[in-house]
Tab-separated table of N, CA, C and O and ligand atoms in Angstrom:
chain	number	residue	atom	x	y	z
N	424	MET	N	-3.147	21.307	-2.676
N	424	MET	CA	-4.517	21.940	-2.075
N	424	MET	C	-4.411	21.428	-0.569
N	424	MET	O	-4.095	20.151	-0.373
N	425	PRO	N	-4.714	21.901	-0.020
N	425	PRO	CA	-4.469	22.079	1.614
N	425	PRO	C	-5.743	20.682	2.013
N	425	PRO	O	-6.692	20.744	1.287
N	426	VAL	N	-5.560	19.992	2.852
N	426	VAL	CA	-6.426	19.027	3.569
N	426	VAL	C	-6.685	19.156	4.743
N	426	VAL	O	-6.097	19.674	5.734
N	427	GLU	N	-7.783	18.503	4.940
N	427	GLU	CA	-8.409	18.514	6.461
N	427	GLU	C	-7.555	17.704	7.149
N	427	GLU	O	-7.127	16.739	6.917
N	428	ALA	N	-7.187	18.116	8.541
N	428	ALA	CA	-6.645	17.157	9.529
N	428	ALA	C	-7.288	15.909	9.875
N	428	ALA	O	-6.819	14.831	10.437
N	429	LEU	N	-8.565	15.861	10.103
N	429	LEU	CA	-9.450	14.692	10.448
N	429	LEU	C	-10.315	14.093	9.098
N	429	LEU	O	-10.428	14.783	8.240
N	430	GLY	N	-10.680	12.846	9.343
N	430	GLY	CA	-11.583	12.399	8.242
N	430	GLY	C	-10.871	11.112	7.905
N	430	GLY	O	-9.533	10.651	8.800
N	431	PRO	N	-11.708	10.034	7.065
N	431	PRO	CA	-10.979	8.699	6.715
N	431	PRO	C	-9.445	8.969	6.280
N	431	PRO	O	-9.306	10.025	5.451
N	432	TYR	N	-8.845	7.969	6.613
N	432	TYR	CA	-7.745	7.838	5.851
N	432	TYR	C	-7.674	7.405	4.378
N	432	TYR	O	-8.441	6.304	4.079
N	433	ASP	N	-6.925	8.267	3.812
N	433	ASP	CA	-6.913	7.949	2.459
N	433	ASP	C	-5.994	6.945	1.551
N	433	ASP	O	-4.502	7.507	1.637
N	434	LYS	N	-5.850	5.754	1.693
N	434	LYS	CA	-4.934	4.686	1.691
N	434	LYS	C	-4.344	4.788	0.283
N	434	LYS	O	-3.010	4.165	-0.037
N	435	ASP	N	-4.658	5.611	-0.786
N	435	ASP	CA	-3.962	5.674	-1.851
N	435	ASP	C	-3.230	7.108	-1.888
N	435	ASP	O	-2.746	7.616	-3.080
N	436	ASN	N	-2.743	8.149	-0.758
N	436	ASN	CA	-2.156	9.042	-0.700
N	436	ASN	C	-0.836	8.906	-1.008
N	436	ASN	O	-0.470	7.517	-1.016
N	437	ILE	N	-0.177	9.922	-1.680
N	437	ILE	CA	1.236	9.851	-2.179
N	437	ILE	C	1.999	8.833	-1.135
N	437	ILE	O	3.036	8.083	-1.395
N	438	PHE	N	2.066	9.283	0.155
N	438	PHE	CA	2.972	8.373	1.059
N	438	PHE	C	2.556	7.221	1.653
N	438	PHE	O	3.892	6.201	1.685
N	439	ALA	N	1.216	7.067	1.471
N	439	ALA	CA	0.987	5.324	1.448
N	439	ALA	C	1.601	4.541	0.480
N	439	ALA	O	2.041	3.850	0.547
N	440	ARG	N	1.354	5.232	-0.726
N	440	ARG	CA	2.097	4.632	-2.043
N	440	ARG	C	3.387	4.265	-1.874
N	440	ARG	O	4.148	3.605	-2.256
N	441	ILE	N	4.180	5.212	-1.248
N	441	ILE	CA	5.784	5.273	-1.074
N	441	ILE	C	5.732	3.946	0.286
N	441	ILE	O	6.753	3.291	-0.067
N	442	LEU	N	5.238	3.986	0.950
N	442	LEU	CA	5.358	3.056	2.437
N	442	LEU	C	5.111	1.638	1.283
N	442	LEU	O	5.834	0.898	1.593
N	443	ARG	N	4.065	1.513	0.355
N	443	ARG	CA	3.779	0.037	-0.157
N	443	ARG	C	5.181	0.317	-1.521
N	443	ARG	O	4.838	-1.157	-1.950
N	444	GLY	N	5.737	1.086	-1.728
N	444	GLY	CA	6.964	0.419	-2.715
N	444	GLY	C	6.436	0.932	-3.883
N	444	GLY	O	7.028	0.443	-4.961
N	445	GLU	N	5.187	1.728	-4.337
N	445	GLU	CA	4.741	1.828	-5.639
N	445	GLU	C	5.442	2.669	-6.183
N	445	GLU	O	5.297	3.011	-7.507
N	446	ILE	N	6.122	3.968	-5.305
N	446	ILE	CA	6.560	4.967	-5.971
N	446	ILE	C	7.914	4.981	-5.213
N	446	ILE	O	7.964	4.901	-4.032
N	447	PRO	N	9.233	5.700	-5.910
N	447	PRO	CA	10.248	5.530	-5.146
N	447	PRO	C	10.321	6.727	-4.186
N	447	PRO	O	9.408	7.886	-4.267
N	448	CYS	N	11.317	6.816	-3.316
N	448	CYS	CA	11.619	7.801	-2.507
N	448	CYS	C	13.300	7.744	-2.301
N	448	CYS	O	13.971	6.762	-2.491
N	449	ARG	N	13.826	8.863	-1.886
N	449	ARG	CA	15.194	8.911	-1.340
N	449	ARG	C	15.335	8.440	0.098
N	449	ARG	O	15.020	9.489	0.653
N	450	LYS	N	15.716	7.013	0.413
N	450	LYS	CA	15.474	6.880	2.027
N	450	LYS	C	16.708	7.093	2.756
N	450	LYS	O	17.640	7.105	2.227
N	451	VAL	N	16.487	7.702	3.888
N	451	VAL	CA	17.198	8.306	4.837
N	451	VAL	C	17.358	6.901	5.912
N	451	VAL	O	18.365	6.740	6.223
N	452	HIS	N	16.169	6.524	6.388
N	452	HIS	CA	16.186	5.644	7.518
N	452	HIS	C	14.742	4.889	7.613
N	452	HIS	O	13.643	5.516	6.937
N	453	GLU	N	15.173	3.702	8.053
N	453	GLU	CA	13.555	3.335	7.912
N	453	GLU	C	13.893	2.061	9.255
N	453	GLU	O	14.780	1.733	9.772
N	454	THR	N	12.527	1.952	9.981
N	454	THR	CA	12.758	1.327	11.629
N	454	THR	C	11.293	0.590	11.343
N	454	THR	O	10.280	0.543	10.110
N	455	GLU	N	10.915	-0.315	12.319
N	455	GLU	CA	9.876	-1.257	12.279
N	455	GLU	C	8.366	0.046	12.168
N	455	GLU	O	7.388	-0.467	11.690
N	456	TYR	N	8.629	1.214	12.717
N	456	TYR	CA	7.170	2.327	13.211
N	456	TYR	C	7.703	3.503	11.994
N	456	TYR	O	6.782	4.064	12.118
N	457	ALA	N	8.793	3.899	11.097
N	457	ALA	CA	8.700	4.825	10.537
N	457	ALA	C	9.638	4.818	9.389
N	457	ALA	O	10.667	4.039	8.900
N	458	LEU	N	9.470	5.755	8.640
N	458	LEU	CA	10.121	5.760	7.413
N	458	LEU	C	10.461	7.397	7.272
N	458	LEU	O	9.957	8.117	7.159
N	459	ALA	N	11.847	7.430	6.706
N	459	ALA	CA	12.296	8.929	6.744
N	459	ALA	C	13.226	8.926	5.043
N	459	ALA	O	13.571	8.216	4.797
N	460	PHE	N	12.555	10.088	4.646
N	460	PHE	CA	13.063	10.240	3.031
N	460	PHE	C	13.359	11.527	2.610
N	460	PHE	O	12.225	12.452	3.294
N	461	HIS	N	13.922	12.068	1.920
N	461	HIS	CA	14.117	13.320	1.255
N	461	HIS	C	13.049	14.150	0.352
N	461	HIS	O	12.482	13.338	-0.038
N	462	ASP	N	12.601	15.117	1.054
N	462	ASP	CA	11.382	16.036	0.471
N	462	ASP	C	11.598	16.277	-1.136
N	462	ASP	O	12.848	16.569	-1.295
N	463	ILE	N	10.820	15.963	-1.772
N	463	ILE	CA	11.006	16.394	-3.113
N	463	ILE	C	11.380	17.437	-3.815
N	463	ILE	O	12.060	17.910	-4.657
N	464	ASN	N	10.867	18.397	-2.936
N	464	ASN	CA	10.603	20.084	-3.208
N	464	ASN	C	11.366	20.704	-1.803
N	464	ASN	O	10.733	21.251	-1.167
N	465	PRO	N	12.801	20.471	-1.744
N	465	PRO	CA	13.324	20.957	-0.307
N	465	PRO	C	13.632	22.567	-0.257
N	465	PRO	O	13.642	23.229	-1.111
N	466	GLN	N	13.020	22.545	0.852
N	466	GLN	CA	13.192	24.427	1.576
N	466	GLN	C	14.026	24.818	2.262
N	466	GLN	O	14.296	25.612	2.636
N	467	ALA	N	15.077	23.900	2.460
N	467	ALA	CA	16.178	23.862	3.210
N	467	ALA	C	17.265	23.052	2.747
N	467	ALA	O	17.402	21.999	2.025
N	468	PRO	N	18.632	23.381	2.838
N	468	PRO	CA	19.848	22.257	2.437
N	468	PRO	C	19.592	20.966	2.879
N	468	PRO	O	19.709	19.888	1.982
N	469	VAL	N	18.943	20.840	3.990
N	469	VAL	CA	18.702	19.515	4.592
N	469	VAL	C	17.037	19.502	4.654
N	469	VAL	O	16.591	20.626	5.713
N	470	HIS	N	16.183	18.834	4.153
N	470	HIS	CA	14.832	18.743	4.216
N	470	HIS	C	14.325	17.209	4.185
N	470	HIS	O	14.270	16.644	3.050
N	471	VAL	N	14.073	16.536	5.461
N	471	VAL	CA	13.821	15.166	5.391
N	471	VAL	C	12.212	15.181	5.763
N	471	VAL	O	12.179	15.988	6.586
N	472	LEU	N	11.621	13.974	5.253
N	472	LEU	CA	9.908	13.952	5.840
N	472	LEU	C	10.612	12.708	6.731
N	472	LEU	O	10.740	11.531	5.865
N	473	VAL	N	9.826	12.710	7.828
N	473	VAL	CA	9.754	11.235	8.712
N	473	VAL	C	7.993	11.126	8.636
N	473	VAL	O	7.536	11.885	9.178
N	474	ILE	N	7.897	9.760	8.505
N	474	ILE	CA	6.398	9.413	8.369
N	474	ILE	C	5.891	8.157	9.073
N	474	ILE	O	7.132	7.373	9.021
N	475	PRO	N	5.216	7.951	9.956
N	475	PRO	CA	4.895	6.496	10.604
N	475	PRO	C	3.992	5.714	9.912
N	475	PRO	O	3.896	6.374	8.664
N	476	LYS	N	4.668	4.398	9.866
N	476	LYS	CA	4.022	3.304	8.856
N	476	LYS	C	2.620	2.994	8.874
N	476	LYS	O	2.032	2.474	7.984
N	477	GLY	N	1.983	3.222	9.986
N	477	GLY	CA	0.339	2.996	10.460
N	477	GLY	C	-0.287	4.434	9.446
N	477	GLY	O	0.246	5.185	9.058
N	478	PRO	N	-1.631	3.944	9.337
N	478	PRO	CA	-2.505	4.833	8.427
N	478	PRO	C	-2.974	5.990	9.298
N	478	PRO	O	-4.255	6.194	9.773
N	479	TYR	N	-2.081	7.075	9.424
N	479	TYR	CA	-2.199	8.021	10.288
N	479	TYR	C	-2.602	9.341	9.306
N	479	TYR	O	-1.502	9.725	8.368
N	480	ARG	N	-3.515	10.060	9.304
N	480	ARG	CA	-3.852	11.202	8.347
N	480	ARG	C	-2.876	12.446	8.804
N	480	ARG	O	-2.469	13.157	8.010
N	481	SER	N	-2.828	12.736	10.433
N	481	SER	CA	-2.506	13.898	11.023
N	481	SER	C	-2.111	13.420	12.316
N	481	SER	O	-2.261	12.590	12.822
N	482	TRP	N	-1.418	14.577	13.001
N	482	TRP	CA	-1.006	14.689	14.232
N	482	TRP	C	-2.287	14.201	15.083
N	482	TRP	O	-2.377	13.467	15.929
N	483	ALA	N	-3.330	14.758	14.606
N	483	ALA	CA	-4.730	14.611	15.305
N	483	ALA	C	-4.895	13.070	15.612
N	483	ALA	O	-5.200	12.901	16.628
N	484	ASP	N	-5.398	12.662	14.530
N	484	ASP	CA	-5.611	10.961	14.732
N	484	ASP	C	-4.470	10.323	15.219
N	484	ASP	O	-4.851	8.970	16.450
N	485	PHE	N	-3.366	10.599	15.244
N	485	PHE	CA	-2.117	9.913	15.538
N	485	PHE	C	-2.359	9.727	17.101
N	485	PHE	O	-1.722	9.011	17.784
N	486	SER	N	-2.311	11.377	17.670
N	486	SER	CA	-1.992	11.335	19.012
N	486	SER	C	-3.022	10.626	19.635
N	486	SER	O	-2.866	10.131	21.006
N	487	HIS	N	-4.350	10.507	18.877
N	487	HIS	CA	-5.385	10.051	19.832
N	487	HIS	C	-5.522	8.405	19.452
N	487	HIS	O	-5.605	7.932	20.644
N	488	LEU	N	-5.083	7.873	18.221
N	488	LEU	CA	-5.239	6.634	17.934
N	488	LEU	C	-4.267	5.707	18.118
N	488	LEU	O	-4.181	4.345	18.290
N	489	ALA	N	-3.117	6.298	18.016
N	489	ALA	CA	-1.609	5.285	17.960
N	489	ALA	C	-1.603	4.865	19.109
N	489	ALA	O	-1.511	5.216	19.912
N	490	SER	N	-0.629	3.513	18.979
N	490	SER	CA	-0.459	2.520	20.207
N	490	SER	C	0.736	3.559	20.881
N	490	SER	O	1.801	4.152	20.340
N	491	GLU	N	0.945	3.337	21.973
N	491	GLU	CA	2.368	3.735	22.651
N	491	GLU	C	3.640	3.279	21.723
N	491	GLU	O	4.481	4.148	21.914
N	492	ALA	N	3.867	2.277	21.443
N	492	ALA	CA	4.844	1.669	20.814
N	492	ALA	C	4.944	2.452	19.382
N	492	ALA	O	5.964	2.631	19.018
N	493	GLU	N	3.896	2.669	18.700
N	493	GLU	CA	3.976	3.564	17.440
N	493	GLU	C	4.298	5.115	18.139
N	493	GLU	O	5.278	5.446	17.049
N	494	ILE	N	3.784	5.376	18.835
N	494	ILE	CA	4.386	6.755	19.145
N	494	ILE	C	5.971	7.101	19.488
N	494	ILE	O	6.619	7.787	19.021
N	495	ALA	N	6.092	5.796	20.367
N	495	ALA	CA	7.580	5.854	20.854
N	495	ALA	C	8.300	5.814	19.582
N	495	ALA	O	9.485	6.535	19.574
N	496	GLY	N	8.066	4.872	18.959
N	496	GLY	CA	8.937	4.346	17.516
N	496	GLY	C	9.109	5.857	16.735
N	496	GLY	O	10.367	6.064	16.434
N	497	PHE	N	7.891	6.525	16.413
N	497	PHE	CA	7.965	7.313	15.361
N	497	PHE	C	8.794	8.579	16.104
N	497	PHE	O	9.772	9.074	15.176
N	498	VAL	N	8.655	8.990	17.471
N	498	VAL	CA	9.469	10.212	17.846
N	498	VAL	C	10.808	9.727	17.622
N	498	VAL	O	11.524	10.510	17.601
N	499	ARG	N	11.314	8.357	18.258
N	499	ARG	CA	12.576	8.281	18.508
N	499	ARG	C	13.346	8.184	16.968
N	499	ARG	O	14.244	8.480	16.453
N	500	ALA	N	12.361	7.758	16.233
N	500	ALA	CA	13.064	7.863	14.683
N	500	ALA	C	13.457	9.099	14.143
N	500	ALA	O	14.368	9.121	13.250
N	501	VAL	N	12.267	10.239	14.316
N	501	VAL	CA	12.588	11.669	14.019
N	501	VAL	C	13.987	11.805	14.803
N	501	VAL	O	14.690	12.561	14.232
N	502	GLY	N	14.375	11.527	16.100
N	502	GLY	CA	15.318	11.891	16.750
N	502	GLY	C	16.523	11.335	15.986
N	502	GLY	O	17.489	11.953	15.694
N	503	GLU	N	16.548	10.020	15.801
N	503	GLU	CA	17.709	9.376	14.891
N	503	GLU	C	17.845	9.878	13.895
N	503	GLU	O	19.198	9.881	13.251
N	504	VAL	N	17.090	10.373	12.985
N	504	VAL	CA	17.304	10.939	11.585
N	504	VAL	C	18.240	12.092	11.943
N	504	VAL	O	19.273	12.644	11.275
N	505	ALA	N	17.471	13.151	13.007
N	505	ALA	CA	18.434	14.279	13.292
N	505	ALA	C	19.885	14.235	13.383
N	505	ALA	O	20.638	14.593	13.130
N	506	ARG	N	20.246	12.538	14.332
N	506	ARG	CA	21.247	12.277	14.875
N	506	ARG	C	22.151	11.844	13.599
N	506	ARG	O	23.517	12.181	13.423
N	507	MET	N	21.349	10.977	12.615
N	507	MET	CA	22.254	10.296	11.345
N	507	MET	C	22.633	11.354	10.811
N	507	MET	O	23.975	11.282	10.136
N	508	LEU	N	21.922	12.803	10.621
N	508	LEU	CA	22.220	13.723	9.588
N	508	LEU	C	23.391	14.772	10.186
N	508	LEU	O	23.514	16.051	9.347
N	509	GLU	N	23.386	14.525	11.376
N	509	GLU	CA	24.550	15.505	12.325
N	509	GLU	C	23.887	16.945	12.063
N	509	GLU	O	24.772	17.626	12.160
N	510	LEU	N	22.740	16.954	12.884
N	510	LEU	CA	21.944	18.138	12.846
N	510	LEU	C	22.026	18.414	14.373
N	510	LEU	O	21.379	19.586	14.689
N	511	GLU	N	22.203	17.678	15.277
N	511	GLU	CA	22.050	18.053	16.852
N	511	GLU	C	22.914	18.879	17.110
N	511	GLU	O	22.242	19.795	18.058
N	512	ALA	N	24.389	18.824	16.961
N	512	ALA	CA	25.064	20.133	17.090
N	512	ALA	C	24.759	21.285	16.578
N	512	ALA	O	24.697	22.513	17.217
N	513	PRO	N	24.701	21.470	15.242
N	513	PRO	CA	24.339	23.039	14.846
N	513	PRO	C	22.668	23.216	15.136
N	513	PRO	O	22.512	24.266	14.908
N	514	GLY	N	21.786	22.622	15.275
N	514	GLY	CA	20.511	22.718	15.600
N	514	GLY	C	19.581	22.668	14.368
N	514	GLY	O	20.088	22.172	13.062
N	515	TYR	N	18.552	22.155	14.407
N	515	TYR	CA	17.476	21.991	13.382
N	515	TYR	C	15.915	22.259	13.610
N	515	TYR	O	15.627	22.645	14.800
N	516	ARG	N	15.326	22.340	12.780
N	516	ARG	CA	13.956	22.427	12.968
N	516	ARG	C	12.754	21.381	12.531
N	516	ARG	O	13.141	20.524	11.632
N	517	LEU	N	11.818	21.149	13.485
N	517	LEU	CA	10.727	20.036	13.107
N	517	LEU	C	9.764	20.695	12.973
N	517	LEU	O	9.203	21.717	13.446
N	518	LEU	N	8.854	20.414	12.007
N	518	LEU	CA	7.396	21.182	11.604
N	518	LEU	C	6.477	19.725	11.127
N	518	LEU	O	6.772	18.907	10.524
N	519	ALA	N	5.552	20.021	11.825
N	519	ALA	CA	4.278	19.022	11.329
N	519	ALA	C	2.999	19.911	11.038
N	519	ALA	O	2.447	20.359	12.003
N	520	ASN	N	2.715	20.018	10.120
N	520	ASN	CA	1.375	20.671	9.429
N	520	ASN	C	0.374	19.537	9.674
N	520	ASN	O	0.408	18.697	9.282
N	521	ALA	N	-0.728	20.195	10.403
N	521	ALA	CA	-1.939	19.618	10.271
N	521	ALA	C	-3.255	20.226	10.264
N	521	ALA	O	-3.657	21.068	10.753
N	522	GLY	N	-4.014	19.798	8.785
N	522	GLY	CA	-4.912	20.855	8.620
N	522	GLY	C	-5.103	22.061	7.688
N	522	GLY	O	-3.954	22.330	7.505
N	523	LEU	N	-6.187	22.290	7.516
N	523	LEU	CA	-6.357	23.539	6.427
N	523	LEU	C	-5.587	24.757	6.645
N	523	LEU	O	-5.015	25.455	6.058
N	524	ALA	N	-5.538	25.206	8.027
N	524	ALA	CA	-5.116	26.393	8.545
N	524	ALA	C	-3.574	26.581	8.543
N	524	ALA	O	-2.770	27.110	8.428
N	525	ALA	N	-2.907	25.129	8.565
N	525	ALA	CA	-1.380	24.931	8.553
N	525	ALA	C	-0.793	24.626	6.941
N	525	ALA	O	0.102	24.465	7.021
N	526	HIS	N	-2.097	24.453	6.428
N	526	HIS	CA	-1.865	24.084	4.605
N	526	HIS	C	-1.130	22.793	4.608
N	526	HIS	O	-0.085	22.509	3.478
N	527	GLN	N	-1.495	21.778	5.227
N	527	GLN	CA	-1.030	20.452	5.052
N	527	GLN	C	-1.652	20.080	3.996
N	527	GLN	O	-2.723	20.246	3.586
N	528	GLU	N	-0.616	19.254	2.866
N	528	GLU	CA	-0.894	18.919	1.614
N	528	GLU	C	-1.096	17.495	1.591
N	528	GLU	O	-1.850	16.942	0.594
N	529	VAL	N	-0.574	16.817	2.292
N	529	VAL	CA	-0.339	15.374	2.180
N	529	VAL	C	-0.997	14.528	3.568
N	529	VAL	O	-0.548	14.808	4.316
N	530	PRO	N	-2.050	13.818	3.406
N	530	PRO	CA	-2.929	13.192	4.012
N	530	PRO	C	-2.612	11.917	4.949
N	530	PRO	O	-3.252	11.062	5.237
N	531	HIS	N	-1.128	11.984	5.108
N	531	HIS	CA	-0.592	11.237	6.137
N	531	HIS	C	0.524	11.856	6.861
N	531	HIS	O	1.292	12.625	6.257
N	532	LEU	N	0.295	11.762	8.061
N	532	LEU	CA	1.219	12.265	9.470
N	532	LEU	C	2.593	12.486	8.669
N	532	LEU	O	3.066	11.437	8.360
N	533	HIS	N	3.322	13.529	8.766
N	533	HIS	CA	4.488	13.602	8.289
N	533	HIS	C	5.136	14.661	9.290
N	533	HIS	O	4.640	15.810	9.450
N	534	VAL	N	6.582	14.484	9.643
N	534	VAL	CA	7.378	15.500	10.222
N	534	VAL	C	8.452	15.786	9.156
N	534	VAL	O	9.251	15.008	8.962
N	535	HIS	N	8.193	17.288	8.753
N	535	HIS	CA	9.506	17.803	8.736
N	535	HIS	C	10.600	18.160	9.442
N	535	HIS	O	10.595	18.630	10.271
N	536	VAL	N	12.016	17.652	8.648
N	536	VAL	CA	13.320	18.224	9.388
N	536	VAL	C	14.017	18.859	8.554
N	536	VAL	O	14.535	18.554	7.329
N	537	PHE	N	14.179	20.119	8.846
N	537	PHE	CA	15.134	21.057	8.549
N	537	PHE	C	16.260	21.302	8.673
N	537	PHE	O	16.299	21.547	10.384
N	538	GLY	N	17.574	21.737	8.288
N	538	GLY	CA	18.767	22.005	8.710
N	538	GLY	C	19.488	22.184	7.826
N	538	GLY	O	19.146	22.597	6.370
N	539	GLY	N	20.805	22.612	8.327
N	539	GLY	CA	22.067	22.544	7.016
N	539	GLY	C	22.529	24.169	6.954
N	539	GLY	O	23.186	24.424	6.160
N	540	LYS	N	21.426	24.917	7.698
N	540	LYS	CA	21.885	26.420	7.563
N	540	LYS	C	21.176	27.324	8.478
N	540	LYS	O	20.218	26.584	9.326
N	541	PRO	N	21.612	28.528	9.399
N	541	PRO	CA	20.659	28.906	10.332
N	541	PRO	C	18.925	29.244	9.465
N	541	PRO	O	18.756	29.613	8.449
N	542	LEU	N	18.175	28.890	10.197
N	542	LEU	CA	16.882	28.564	9.553
N	542	LEU	C	15.864	29.840	9.852
N	542	LEU	O	14.664	30.305	9.191
N	543	GLY	N	16.366	30.866	10.809
N	543	GLY	CA	15.746	32.206	11.179
N	543	GLY	C	14.523	31.897	11.688
N	543	GLY	O	14.358	30.867	12.564
N	544	PRO	N	13.812	33.203	11.926
N	544	PRO	CA	12.404	33.138	13.182
N	544	PRO	C	11.566	31.944	12.426
N	544	PRO	O	11.801	31.718	11.104
N	545	MET	N	11.078	31.683	13.174
N	545	MET	CA	9.819	30.562	13.310
N	545	MET	C	8.682	30.554	12.238
N	545	MET	O	8.703	29.667	11.355
N	546	LEU	N	8.154	31.641	11.929
N	546	LEU	CA	6.877	31.947	11.185
N	546	LEU	C	7.101	32.980	10.130
N	546	LEU	O	7.642	34.099	10.990
N	547	VAL	N	6.363	33.032	9.136
N	547	VAL	CA	6.511	34.295	8.186
N	547	VAL	C	5.549	35.142	8.628
N	547	VAL	O	4.737	34.521	9.023
N	548	ARG	N	5.955	36.316	8.830
N	548	ARG	CA	4.828	36.943	9.552
N	548	ARG	C	3.899	37.946	8.337
N	548	ARG	O	4.722	37.821	7.392
F	1492	AMP	P1	2.899	19.566	3.896
F	1492	AMP	O1	2.455	20.843	3.525
F	1492	AMP	O2	3.402	19.453	5.652
F	1492	AMP	O3	1.847	18.416	3.575
F	1492	AMP	O4	3.952	18.930	3.161
F	1492	AMP	C1	4.215	17.955	1.850
F	1492	AMP	C2	5.137	17.635	1.879
F	1492	AMP	O5	5.248	16.598	0.718
F	1492	AMP	C3	6.200	18.720	0.604
F	1492	AMP	O6	7.049	19.515	1.043
F	1492	AMP	C4	6.407	18.376	-0.687
F	1492	AMP	O7	7.233	18.718	-1.112
F	1492	AMP	C5	6.585	16.572	-0.115
F	1492	AMP	N1	6.282	15.542	-1.169
F	1492	AMP	C6	5.325	15.906	-2.009
F	1492	AMP	N2	5.421	14.718	-2.694
F	1492	AMP	C7	6.360	13.795	-2.154
F	1492	AMP	C8	7.074	12.687	-2.754
F	1492	AMP	N3	6.493	11.878	-3.645
F	1492	AMP	N4	8.522	12.235	-2.021
F	1492	AMP	C9	9.025	13.606	-1.314
F	1492	AMP	N5	8.339	14.454	-0.759
F	1492	AMP	C10	6.988	14.754	-1.633
């Protein structure tokens, strides 16, 4: 079910529970500001999710409310994941769904990192 980009943060969403260690994930990378783990339903040979540790629902509230340190830490973590997974030379795709029109399903900001094969054109037409 898609969720709205704005609104109160649901502290019991699945990624909040992963951050609290209540449910497992296949961790790729962790910093003070971000956690990266493999998507449970991969859409490419490499499909990793990077999430900020703070309680942000989507790019909308994160870009508006997060501190400079949180934003820098999160963006750097996304780049570090791509580097660690050796995706920089072949190339990779970043995707962040925000809200209903984008079919965001989990109400905690996440950036998808896709790679491991030629990914084709950007959107399904
Ligand atoms: P989105 O549609 O952008 O909100 O994407 C949510 C993503 O979270 C989907 O690709 C799901 O496969 C993924 N996902 C949902 N639950 C888990 C989980 N427990 N561990 C890893 N990935 C998950």
